[in-house]
PDB file of C-alpha atoms in Angstrom:
ATOM      1  CA  UNK A   1      57.087  33.886  26.890  1.00 58.00           C
ATOM      2  CA  UNK A   2      55.680  34.092  30.422  1.00 68.00           C
ATOM      3  CA  UNK A   3      52.339  32.368  31.000  1.00 76.00           C
ATOM      4  CA  UNK A   4      49.885  33.282  33.741  1.00 74.00           C
ATOM      5  CA  UNK A   5      46.812  31.690  35.254  1.00 73.00           C
ATOM      6  CA  UNK A   6      44.094  34.347  35.454  1.00 73.00           C
ATOM      7  CA  UNK A   7      41.389  33.908  38.084  1.00 75.00           C
ATOM      8  CA  UNK A   8      38.509  36.351  38.374  1.00 74.00           C
ATOM      9  CA  UNK A   9      36.381  36.098  41.493  1.00 76.00           C
ATOM     10  CA  UNK A  10      33.729  38.772  41.724  1.00 72.00           C
ATOM     11  CA  UNK A  11      35.512  42.122  41.439  1.00 67.00           C
ATOM     12  CA  UNK A  12      38.917  40.638  42.244  1.00 71.00           C
ATOM     13  CA  UNK A  13      41.306  39.338  39.581  1.00 71.00           C
ATOM     14  CA  UNK A  14      44.516  37.504  40.485  1.00 75.00           C
ATOM     15  CA  UNK A  15      47.340  36.132  38.352  1.00 75.00           C
ATOM     16  CA  UNK A  16      49.733  33.269  39.031  1.00 79.00           C
ATOM     17  CA  UNK A  17      52.730  32.259  36.884  1.00 80.00           C
ATOM     18  CA  UNK A  18      51.926  28.916  35.249  1.00 83.00           C
ATOM     19  CA  UNK A  19      53.904  26.237  33.413  1.00 84.00           C
ATOM     20  CA  UNK A  20      52.007  25.363  30.236  1.00 82.00           C
ATOM     21  CA  UNK A  21      52.060  21.862  28.718  1.00 78.00           C
ATOM     22  CA  UNK A  22      50.681  20.433  25.501  1.00 76.00           C
ATOM     23  CA  UNK A  23      51.305  16.807  26.543  1.00 76.00           C
ATOM     24  CA  UNK A  24      49.616  15.822  29.846  1.00 76.00           C
ATOM     25  CA  UNK A  25      52.009  12.904  30.361  1.00 80.00           C
ATOM     26  CA  UNK A  26      54.730  15.435  31.156  1.00 74.00           C
ATOM     27  CA  UNK A  27      53.229  15.744  34.613  1.00 80.00           C
ATOM     28  CA  UNK A  28      52.786  12.051  35.352  1.00 86.00           C
ATOM     29  CA  UNK A  29      55.331  12.455  38.115  1.00 87.00           C
ATOM     30  CA  UNK A  30      52.806  14.579  40.057  1.00 89.00           C
ATOM     31  CA  UNK A  31      49.803  12.341  39.428  1.00 88.00           C
ATOM     32  CA  UNK A  32      49.843  10.461  42.753  1.00 93.00           C
ATOM     33  CA  UNK A  33      48.606  11.978  46.039  1.00 93.00           C
ATOM     34  CA  UNK A  34      51.955  11.341  47.749  1.00 95.00           C
ATOM     35  CA  UNK A  35      53.985  12.947  44.960  1.00 94.00           C
ATOM     36  CA  UNK A  36      51.781  16.041  44.991  1.00 93.00           C
ATOM     37  CA  UNK A  37      51.915  16.256  48.792  1.00 95.00           C
ATOM     38  CA  UNK A  38      55.723  16.102  48.749  1.00 95.00           C
ATOM     39  CA  UNK A  39      55.996  18.598  45.897  1.00 94.00           C
ATOM     40  CA  UNK A  40      53.889  21.178  47.735  1.00 93.00           C
ATOM     41  CA  UNK A  41      56.207  21.006  50.739  1.00 95.00           C
ATOM     42  CA  UNK A  42      58.917  22.567  48.577  1.00 95.00           C
ATOM     43  CA  UNK A  43      56.889  25.689  47.782  1.00 92.00           C
ATOM     44  CA  UNK A  44      59.320  27.322  50.202  1.00 93.00           C
ATOM     45  CA  UNK A  45      62.958  26.184  50.519  1.00 94.00           C
ATOM     46  CA  UNK A  46      63.054  22.864  52.354  1.00 94.00           C
ATOM     47  CA  UNK A  47      65.395  19.980  53.091  1.00 95.00           C
ATOM     48  CA  UNK A  48      64.186  16.452  52.129  1.00 95.00           C
ATOM     49  CA  UNK A  49      64.948  15.165  55.633  1.00 94.00           C
ATOM     50  CA  UNK A  50      62.748  17.854  57.185  1.00 95.00           C
ATOM     51  CA  UNK A  51      59.962  17.136  54.696  1.00 96.00           C
ATOM     52  CA  UNK A  52      60.110  13.429  55.542  1.00 95.00           C
ATOM     53  CA  UNK A  53      59.806  14.167  59.262  1.00 95.00           C
ATOM     54  CA  UNK A  54      56.902  16.539  58.709  1.00 95.00           C
ATOM     55  CA  UNK A  55      54.978  14.083  56.523  1.00 95.00           C
ATOM     56  CA  UNK A  56      56.023  11.124  58.707  1.00 95.00           C
ATOM     57  CA  UNK A  57      57.354   9.094  55.798  1.00 95.00           C
ATOM     58  CA  UNK A  58      60.737   7.505  55.100  1.00 95.00           C
ATOM     59  CA  UNK A  59      63.247  10.047  53.844  1.00 93.00           C
ATOM     60  CA  UNK A  60      64.232   7.747  50.951  1.00 95.00           C
ATOM     61  CA  UNK A  61      60.745   8.259  49.496  1.00 95.00           C
ATOM     62  CA  UNK A  62      61.252  12.010  49.564  1.00 95.00           C
ATOM     63  CA  UNK A  63      64.696  11.716  47.967  1.00 95.00           C
ATOM     64  CA  UNK A  64      63.192   9.467  45.267  1.00 95.00           C
ATOM     65  CA  UNK A  65      60.679  12.136  44.296  1.00 95.00           C
ATOM     66  CA  UNK A  66      63.204  14.956  44.606  1.00 95.00           C
ATOM     67  CA  UNK A  67      65.349  13.160  42.025  1.00 95.00           C
ATOM     68  CA  UNK A  68      62.327  12.746  39.741  1.00 93.00           C
ATOM     69  CA  UNK A  69      61.248  16.365  40.164  1.00 93.00           C
ATOM     70  CA  UNK A  70      64.715  17.631  39.337  1.00 93.00           C
ATOM     71  CA  UNK A  71      64.895  15.422  36.252  1.00 91.00           C
ATOM     72  CA  UNK A  72      61.679  17.052  34.994  1.00 87.00           C
ATOM     73  CA  UNK A  73      63.055  20.515  35.890  1.00 87.00           C
ATOM     74  CA  UNK A  74      60.337  21.109  38.477  1.00 90.00           C
ATOM     75  CA  UNK A  75      62.654  21.590  41.451  1.00 93.00           C
ATOM     76  CA  UNK A  76      65.824  23.616  41.988  1.00 92.00           C
ATOM     77  CA  UNK A  77      68.537  23.587  44.623  1.00 93.00           C
ATOM     78  CA  UNK A  78      68.571  26.934  46.421  1.00 92.00           C
ATOM     79  CA  UNK A  79      71.003  26.550  49.325  1.00 92.00           C
ATOM     80  CA  UNK A  80      73.107  24.249  51.480  1.00 91.00           C
ATOM     81  CA  UNK A  81      73.602  23.937  55.222  1.00 90.00           C
ATOM     82  CA  UNK A  82      76.096  22.099  57.407  1.00 89.00           C
ATOM     83  CA  UNK A  83      74.379  19.574  59.681  1.00 87.00           C
ATOM     84  CA  UNK A  84      76.284  17.223  61.957  1.00 83.00           C
ATOM     85  CA  UNK A  85      79.217  16.892  59.606  1.00 84.00           C
ATOM     86  CA  UNK A  86      77.128  16.512  56.449  1.00 88.00           C
ATOM     87  CA  UNK A  87      75.764  18.930  53.882  1.00 91.00           C
ATOM     88  CA  UNK A  88      71.988  19.343  53.853  1.00 91.00           C
ATOM     89  CA  UNK A  89      70.655  20.585  50.530  1.00 94.00           C
ATOM     90  CA  UNK A  90      67.559  22.753  50.305  1.00 95.00           C
ATOM     91  CA  UNK A  91      65.237  22.700  47.303  1.00 95.00           C
ATOM     92  CA  UNK A  92      62.354  24.823  46.081  1.00 95.00           C
ATOM     93  CA  UNK A  93      59.704  24.397  43.417  1.00 93.00           C
ATOM     94  CA  UNK A  94      60.286  26.208  40.134  1.00 89.00           C
ATOM     95  CA  UNK A  95      56.561  26.171  39.349  1.00 85.00           C
ATOM     96  CA  UNK A  96      53.502  26.142  41.581  1.00 82.00           C
ATOM     97  CA  UNK A  97      50.784  26.107  38.941  1.00 85.00           C
ATOM     98  CA  UNK A  98      50.384  23.990  35.808  1.00 84.00           C
ATOM     99  CA  UNK A  99      48.068  23.997  32.809  1.00 82.00           C
ATOM    100  CA  UNK A 100      47.431  21.991  29.653  1.00 78.00           C
ATOM    101  CA  UNK A 101      46.517  23.414  26.268  1.00 76.00           C
ATOM    102  CA  UNK A 102      45.711  21.664  23.014  1.00 74.00           C
ATOM    103  CA  UNK A 103      46.737  23.099  19.654  1.00 74.00           C
ATOM    104  CA  UNK A 104      43.067  23.652  18.772  1.00 74.00           C
ATOM    105  CA  UNK A 105      42.096  25.479  21.959  1.00 72.00           C
ATOM    106  CA  UNK A 106      40.485  28.870  21.163  1.00 77.00           C
ATOM    107  CA  UNK A 107      42.370  31.962  22.257  1.00 75.00           C
ATOM    108  CA  UNK A 108      41.211  35.469  23.026  1.00 74.00           C
ATOM    109  CA  UNK A 109      43.620  38.337  23.473  1.00 70.00           C
ATOM    110  CA  UNK A 110      43.066  40.415  26.602  1.00 63.00           C
ATOM    111  CA  UNK A 111      45.060  43.162  28.256  1.00 61.00           C
ATOM    112  CA  UNK A 112      46.483  41.856  31.518  1.00 55.00           C
ATOM    113  CA  UNK A 113      48.911  43.992  33.558  1.00 57.00           C
ATOM    114  CA  UNK A 114      52.321  42.409  33.963  1.00 59.00           C
ATOM    115  CA  UNK A 115      52.802  41.280  37.594  1.00 56.00           C
ATOM    116  CA  UNK A 116      56.560  41.677  37.140  1.00 53.00           C
ATOM    117  CA  UNK A 117      56.349  45.312  36.045  1.00 61.00           C
ATOM    118  CA  UNK A 118      53.778  46.067  38.694  1.00 60.00           C
ATOM    119  CA  UNK A 119      56.195  44.770  41.332  1.00 61.00           C
ATOM    120  CA  UNK A 120      58.996  46.868  39.846  1.00 71.00           C
ATOM    121  CA  UNK A 121      56.890  49.997  40.294  1.00 85.00           C
ATOM    122  CA  UNK A 122      56.590  49.541  44.052  1.00 86.00           C
ATOM    123  CA  UNK A 123      56.099  51.530  46.241  1.00 90.00           C
ATOM    124  CA  UNK A 124      54.378  53.841  43.746  1.00 93.00           C
ATOM    125  CA  UNK A 125      51.947  51.033  42.913  1.00 90.00           C
ATOM    126  CA  UNK A 126      50.862  48.551  45.562  1.00 85.00           C
ATOM    127  CA  UNK A 127      48.008  46.050  45.543  1.00 79.00           C
ATOM    128  CA  UNK A 128      46.838  47.274  42.126  1.00 77.00           C
ATOM    129  CA  UNK A 129      46.418  50.806  43.423  1.00 84.00           C
ATOM    130  CA  UNK A 130      48.350  54.002  42.864  1.00 89.00           C
ATOM    131  CA  UNK A 131      50.219  54.654  46.099  1.00 91.00           C
ATOM    132  CA  UNK A 132      51.585  58.068  45.171  1.00 93.00           C
ATOM    133  CA  UNK A 133      50.628  61.591  44.276  1.00 93.00           C
ATOM    134  CA  UNK A 134      51.400  62.738  40.728  1.00 95.00           C
ATOM    135  CA  UNK A 135      52.449  66.387  40.743  1.00 96.00           C
ATOM    136  CA  UNK A 136      52.642  68.446  37.561  1.00 95.00           C
ATOM    137  CA  UNK A 137      53.467  72.092  37.015  1.00 95.00           C
ATOM    138  CA  UNK A 138      50.685  74.644  36.786  1.00 94.00           C
ATOM    139  CA  UNK A 139      49.869  75.901  33.267  1.00 93.00           C
ATOM    140  CA  UNK A 140      49.586  79.425  34.685  1.00 95.00           C
ATOM    141  CA  UNK A 141      52.610  81.707  35.180  1.00 95.00           C
ATOM    142  CA  UNK A 142      54.101  80.879  38.578  1.00 95.00           C
ATOM    143  CA  UNK A 143      57.336  80.604  40.516  1.00 92.00           C
ATOM    144  CA  UNK A 144      60.474  82.764  40.269  1.00 92.00           C
ATOM    145  CA  UNK A 145      60.554  82.338  36.481  1.00 91.00           C
ATOM    146  CA  UNK A 146      56.813  82.983  36.019  1.00 93.00           C
ATOM    147  CA  UNK A 147      56.865  79.866  33.865  1.00 91.00           C
ATOM    148  CA  UNK A 148      53.912  78.042  32.344  1.00 92.00           C
ATOM    149  CA  UNK A 149      54.262  74.265  32.499  1.00 91.00           C
ATOM    150  CA  UNK A 150      53.616  72.382  29.260  1.00 88.00           C
ATOM    151  CA  UNK A 151      54.513  68.934  30.625  1.00 84.00           C
ATOM    152  CA  UNK A 152      50.946  67.849  31.370  1.00 80.00           C
ATOM    153  CA  UNK A 153      50.674  65.849  28.146  1.00 84.00           C
ATOM    154  CA  UNK A 154      53.776  63.902  29.207  1.00 87.00           C
ATOM    155  CA  UNK A 155      52.102  63.250  32.539  1.00 87.00           C
ATOM    156  CA  UNK A 156      49.086  61.861  30.679  1.00 90.00           C
ATOM    157  CA  UNK A 157      51.270  59.341  28.836  1.00 91.00           C
ATOM    158  CA  UNK A 158      52.925  58.241  32.067  1.00 92.00           C
ATOM    159  CA  UNK A 159      49.606  58.106  33.927  1.00 89.00           C
ATOM    160  CA  UNK A 160      48.149  55.860  31.214  1.00 89.00           C
ATOM    161  CA  UNK A 161      51.172  53.584  31.584  1.00 90.00           C
ATOM    162  CA  UNK A 162      51.024  53.189  35.355  1.00 88.00           C
ATOM    163  CA  UNK A 163      47.234  53.132  35.209  1.00 85.00           C
ATOM    164  CA  UNK A 164      47.440  49.845  33.315  1.00 82.00           C
ATOM    165  CA  UNK A 165      48.685  48.260  36.560  1.00 83.00           C
ATOM    166  CA  UNK A 166      45.929  49.676  38.774  1.00 81.00           C
ATOM    167  CA  UNK A 167      42.184  49.355  39.106  1.00 72.00           C
ATOM    168  CA  UNK A 168      41.899  53.062  38.239  1.00 67.00           C
ATOM    169  CA  UNK A 169      39.191  53.740  40.810  1.00 69.00           C
ATOM    170  CA  UNK A 170      40.901  56.331  42.998  1.00 72.00           C
ATOM    171  CA  UNK A 171      40.502  59.870  41.675  1.00 72.00           C
ATOM    172  CA  UNK A 172      41.862  62.476  41.481  1.00 80.00           C
ATOM    173  CA  UNK A 173      45.386  61.128  41.127  1.00 83.00           C
ATOM    174  CA  UNK A 174      47.258  64.367  40.449  1.00 89.00           C
ATOM    175  CA  UNK A 175      47.777  67.846  41.811  1.00 93.00           C
ATOM    176  CA  UNK A 176      49.270  71.017  40.404  1.00 95.00           C
ATOM    177  CA  UNK A 177      52.450  72.163  42.099  1.00 96.00           C
ATOM    178  CA  UNK A 178      50.665  75.362  43.159  1.00 96.00           C
ATOM    179  CA  UNK A 179      48.060  73.303  45.052  1.00 95.00           C
ATOM    180  CA  UNK A 180      50.523  71.344  47.172  1.00 95.00           C
ATOM    181  CA  UNK A 181      50.392  71.644  50.944  1.00 94.00           C
ATOM    182  CA  UNK A 182      52.949  70.389  53.444  1.00 94.00           C
ATOM    183  CA  UNK A 183      50.879  67.284  54.204  1.00 94.00           C
ATOM    184  CA  UNK A 184      50.885  66.335  50.502  1.00 94.00           C
ATOM    185  CA  UNK A 185      54.673  66.065  50.525  1.00 96.00           C
ATOM    186  CA  UNK A 186      54.623  63.203  53.040  1.00 95.00           C
ATOM    187  CA  UNK A 187      53.577  60.627  50.448  1.00 95.00           C
ATOM    188  CA  UNK A 188      55.275  58.776  47.633  1.00 96.00           C
ATOM    189  CA  UNK A 189      55.534  61.400  44.906  1.00 97.00           C
ATOM    190  CA  UNK A 190      55.818  61.323  41.124  1.00 97.00           C
ATOM    191  CA  UNK A 191      57.053  64.687  39.882  1.00 97.00           C
ATOM    192  CA  UNK A 192      56.753  65.553  36.200  1.00 97.00           C
ATOM    193  CA  UNK A 193      58.745  68.546  34.971  1.00 96.00           C
ATOM    194  CA  UNK A 194      61.918  70.362  35.944  1.00 96.00           C
ATOM    195  CA  UNK A 195      62.526  72.964  38.672  1.00 96.00           C
ATOM    196  CA  UNK A 196      61.528  75.964  36.554  1.00 95.00           C
ATOM    197  CA  UNK A 197      57.996  74.682  35.920  1.00 95.00           C
ATOM    198  CA  UNK A 198      57.379  72.374  38.897  1.00 96.00           C
ATOM    199  CA  UNK A 199      58.006  74.033  42.245  1.00 97.00           C
ATOM    200  CA  UNK A 200      58.109  70.721  44.121  1.00 97.00           C
ATOM    201  CA  UNK A 201      60.917  69.550  41.833  1.00 97.00           C
ATOM    202  CA  UNK A 202      62.633  72.858  42.610  1.00 97.00           C
ATOM    203  CA  UNK A 203      62.498  72.092  46.353  1.00 96.00           C
ATOM    204  CA  UNK A 204      64.505  68.866  45.940  1.00 97.00           C
ATOM    205  CA  UNK A 205      66.541  69.652  42.816  1.00 97.00           C
ATOM    206  CA  UNK A 206      69.782  70.135  44.764  1.00 95.00           C
ATOM    207  CA  UNK A 207      69.252  66.821  46.581  1.00 95.00           C
ATOM    208  CA  UNK A 208      69.202  64.849  43.316  1.00 97.00           C
ATOM    209  CA  UNK A 209      72.301  62.941  42.146  1.00 97.00           C
ATOM    210  CA  UNK A 210      71.332  64.037  38.642  1.00 98.00           C
ATOM    211  CA  UNK A 211      69.812  67.500  38.579  1.00 97.00           C
ATOM    212  CA  UNK A 212      69.070  70.533  36.444  1.00 97.00           C
ATOM    213  CA  UNK A 213      71.473  73.452  36.848  1.00 96.00           C
ATOM    214  CA  UNK A 214      69.160  76.434  37.243  1.00 94.00           C
ATOM    215  CA  UNK A 215      72.083  78.851  37.657  1.00 91.00           C
ATOM    216  CA  UNK A 216      73.405  78.445  34.107  1.00 88.00           C
ATOM    217  CA  UNK A 217      71.612  77.255  30.980  1.00 91.00           C
ATOM    218  CA  UNK A 218      69.406  74.607  32.651  1.00 94.00           C
ATOM    219  CA  UNK A 219      71.713  71.824  31.568  1.00 96.00           C
ATOM    220  CA  UNK A 220      71.445  68.423  33.232  1.00 97.00           C
ATOM    221  CA  UNK A 221      74.363  67.771  35.584  1.00 97.00           C
ATOM    222  CA  UNK A 222      75.301  64.314  36.858  1.00 97.00           C
ATOM    223  CA  UNK A 223      77.228  64.096  40.121  1.00 97.00           C
ATOM    224  CA  UNK A 224      77.609  60.369  39.410  1.00 97.00           C
ATOM    225  CA  UNK A 225      79.578  60.685  36.180  1.00 97.00           C
ATOM    226  CA  UNK A 226      80.736  64.301  36.402  1.00 96.00           C
ATOM    227  CA  UNK A 227      79.165  64.964  33.005  1.00 97.00           C
ATOM    228  CA  UNK A 228      76.864  67.734  31.795  1.00 97.00           C
ATOM    229  CA  UNK A 229      74.147  67.356  29.169  1.00 97.00           C
ATOM    230  CA  UNK A 230      73.136  70.474  27.276  1.00 96.00           C
ATOM    231  CA  UNK A 231      70.806  69.365  24.484  1.00 96.00           C
ATOM    232  CA  UNK A 232      67.116  70.280  24.722  1.00 95.00           C
ATOM    233  CA  UNK A 233      66.262  66.601  24.162  1.00 96.00           C
ATOM    234  CA  UNK A 234      68.198  65.463  27.236  1.00 97.00           C
ATOM    235  CA  UNK A 235      66.028  64.227  30.085  1.00 97.00           C
ATOM    236  CA  UNK A 236      66.368  62.402  33.377  1.00 97.00           C
ATOM    237  CA  UNK A 237      64.594  59.917  35.621  1.00 97.00           C
ATOM    238  CA  UNK A 238      65.611  59.741  39.283  1.00 97.00           C
ATOM    239  CA  UNK A 239      64.243  57.943  42.343  1.00 97.00           C
ATOM    240  CA  UNK A 240      65.275  59.174  45.795  1.00 97.00           C
ATOM    241  CA  UNK A 241      64.118  58.771  49.376  1.00 96.00           C
ATOM    242  CA  UNK A 242      61.501  61.336  50.310  1.00 97.00           C
ATOM    243  CA  UNK A 243      63.227  63.970  52.500  1.00 96.00           C
ATOM    244  CA  UNK A 244      59.876  64.942  54.030  1.00 96.00           C
ATOM    245  CA  UNK A 245      58.833  61.433  55.110  1.00 95.00           C
ATOM    246  CA  UNK A 246      60.985  58.444  56.036  1.00 94.00           C
ATOM    247  CA  UNK A 247      60.051  55.319  54.101  1.00 93.00           C
ATOM    248  CA  UNK A 248      58.492  57.193  51.186  1.00 95.00           C
ATOM    249  CA  UNK A 249      60.075  57.756  47.777  1.00 96.00           C
ATOM    250  CA  UNK A 250      60.061  60.329  45.016  1.00 97.00           C
ATOM    251  CA  UNK A 251      60.291  59.702  41.274  1.00 97.00           C
ATOM    252  CA  UNK A 252      61.386  62.744  39.273  1.00 98.00           C
ATOM    253  CA  UNK A 253      60.986  62.788  35.492  1.00 97.00           C
ATOM    254  CA  UNK A 254      62.254  65.998  33.945  1.00 97.00           C
ATOM    255  CA  UNK A 255      64.262  67.484  31.116  1.00 95.00           C
ATOM    256  CA  UNK A 256      66.148  70.560  30.084  1.00 93.00           C
ATOM    257  CA  UNK A 257      63.137  71.462  27.976  1.00 92.00           C
ATOM    258  CA  UNK A 258      59.782  69.884  27.200  1.00 94.00           C
ATOM    259  CA  UNK A 259      61.403  67.491  24.691  1.00 94.00           C
ATOM    260  CA  UNK A 260      63.743  66.229  27.410  1.00 96.00           C
ATOM    261  CA  UNK A 261      60.877  65.606  29.820  1.00 96.00           C
ATOM    262  CA  UNK A 262      59.080  63.666  27.098  1.00 96.00           C
ATOM    263  CA  UNK A 263      62.247  61.610  26.567  1.00 97.00           C
ATOM    264  CA  UNK A 264      62.345  60.850  30.299  1.00 96.00           C
ATOM    265  CA  UNK A 265      58.736  59.687  30.267  1.00 96.00           C
ATOM    266  CA  UNK A 266      59.319  57.525  27.180  1.00 96.00           C
ATOM    267  CA  UNK A 267      62.340  55.915  28.823  1.00 96.00           C
ATOM    268  CA  UNK A 268      60.318  55.047  31.931  1.00 94.00           C
ATOM    269  CA  UNK A 269      57.555  53.550  29.803  1.00 93.00           C
ATOM    270  CA  UNK A 270      59.638  51.606  27.282  1.00 93.00           C
ATOM    271  CA  UNK A 271      62.810  50.842  29.268  1.00 93.00           C
ATOM    272  CA  UNK A 272      61.536  50.528  32.830  1.00 91.00           C
ATOM    273  CA  UNK A 273      63.744  47.578  33.795  1.00 89.00           C
ATOM    274  CA  UNK A 274      66.860  49.390  32.566  1.00 93.00           C
ATOM    275  CA  UNK A 275      65.865  52.557  34.414  1.00 93.00           C
ATOM    276  CA  UNK A 276      65.507  50.618  37.662  1.00 91.00           C
ATOM    277  CA  UNK A 277      68.896  48.895  37.350  1.00 89.00           C
ATOM    278  CA  UNK A 278      70.614  52.025  38.526  1.00 88.00           C
ATOM    279  CA  UNK A 279      73.234  54.335  37.113  1.00 95.00           C
ATOM    280  CA  UNK A 280      76.104  52.622  35.276  1.00 93.00           C
ATOM    281  CA  UNK A 281      78.675  54.757  37.089  1.00 96.00           C
ATOM    282  CA  UNK A 282      77.158  54.159  40.532  1.00 95.00           C
ATOM    283  CA  UNK A 283      74.523  51.387  40.366  1.00 93.00           C
ATOM    284  CA  UNK A 284      73.345  52.037  43.929  1.00 93.00           C
ATOM    285  CA  UNK A 285      71.634  55.185  42.601  1.00 96.00           C
ATOM    286  CA  UNK A 286      68.479  54.834  40.520  1.00 95.00           C
ATOM    287  CA  UNK A 287      69.255  57.844  38.370  1.00 97.00           C
ATOM    288  CA  UNK A 288      69.429  57.963  34.583  1.00 97.00           C
ATOM    289  CA  UNK A 289      70.126  60.518  31.876  1.00 98.00           C
ATOM    290  CA  UNK A 290      68.310  59.933  28.593  1.00 97.00           C
ATOM    291  CA  UNK A 291      68.189  61.490  25.149  1.00 97.00           C
ATOM    292  CA  UNK A 292      65.108  61.706  22.966  1.00 97.00           C
ATOM    293  CA  UNK A 293      64.925  61.225  19.197  1.00 97.00           C
ATOM    294  CA  UNK A 294      62.300  61.952  16.565  1.00 95.00           C
ATOM    295  CA  UNK A 295      62.753  58.790  14.511  1.00 94.00           C
ATOM    296  CA  UNK A 296      59.825  59.275  12.116  1.00 92.00           C
ATOM    297  CA  UNK A 297      60.481  62.964  11.487  1.00 92.00           C
ATOM    298  CA  UNK A 298      57.077  64.262  12.565  1.00 93.00           C
ATOM    299  CA  UNK A 299      58.491  66.737  15.075  1.00 89.00           C
ATOM    300  CA  UNK A 300      57.585  64.645  18.143  1.00 91.00           C
ATOM    301  CA  UNK A 301      60.070  62.744  20.317  1.00 93.00           C
ATOM    302  CA  UNK A 302      59.156  59.071  19.933  1.00 94.00           C
ATOM    303  CA  UNK A 303      62.274  57.178  21.069  1.00 96.00           C
ATOM    304  CA  UNK A 304      64.515  57.439  24.115  1.00 96.00           C
ATOM    305  CA  UNK A 305      68.087  56.275  24.622  1.00 97.00           C
ATOM    306  CA  UNK A 306      69.684  55.852  28.052  1.00 97.00           C
ATOM    307  CA  UNK A 307      73.028  57.669  28.172  1.00 97.00           C
ATOM    308  CA  UNK A 308      73.992  56.841  31.761  1.00 96.00           C
TER     309      UNK A 308
END
């Protein structure tokens, strides 16, 4: 289980991965000023010889501590370099923060956003703030199909999920597709709903490696696998470069029907790391097809499986 050091200063809260000990003697190796000074020099990859020169100490002292640090699993070798006929090894710290905890120490459960997941959601979330516009279909009849979007409840679930990684202070965070202007398109975008109910999704549908075929029965078609998915519970999650603004990205979560869109949202919430690994047929594309299931039989999709 990952452990984090939580520091709250005024309105700012920061987290740092921490190595937790129950026996203080485990860190005796870092108890002297020289040992700690040497250890900190390896926060970034460094060669013992270079560290010795920087600290103006004999290199054998540095090698002595490097050996000790590695024995305690505090240091790792990260690279090698040829230098004057010899191999120079570079090391880096595995941990930069430490803590001690007794078995009787009181604990209080709090909700802390995962730094790892927050990083995975970049660029849509940056510096604990939503860095994207969420666009949902209008509930009023609109577009060529005069469709009413019913995906807003899915958007609420996804917004609650990504909101757990933000400070939640910037509002409003969404727009209806009928409210979008050209300037709005030049941001990171999160589109909820397929091309029949979300007109922004319709604009880029043909640019997606996995898309909805609006010319037939609205099946999901994958150019990556050559497969088609026709069930109403089939959904998709795709990230592409924003065609309206270089450097920006678009996340599309949609389905053949409402149930498929819900499956796509569930997959992004519960299987985010798998979604971001890319398609199994062509991993360079972050594009997945999912299928939703009603496991408890209450008529609501509650589980999602990644098909490709």
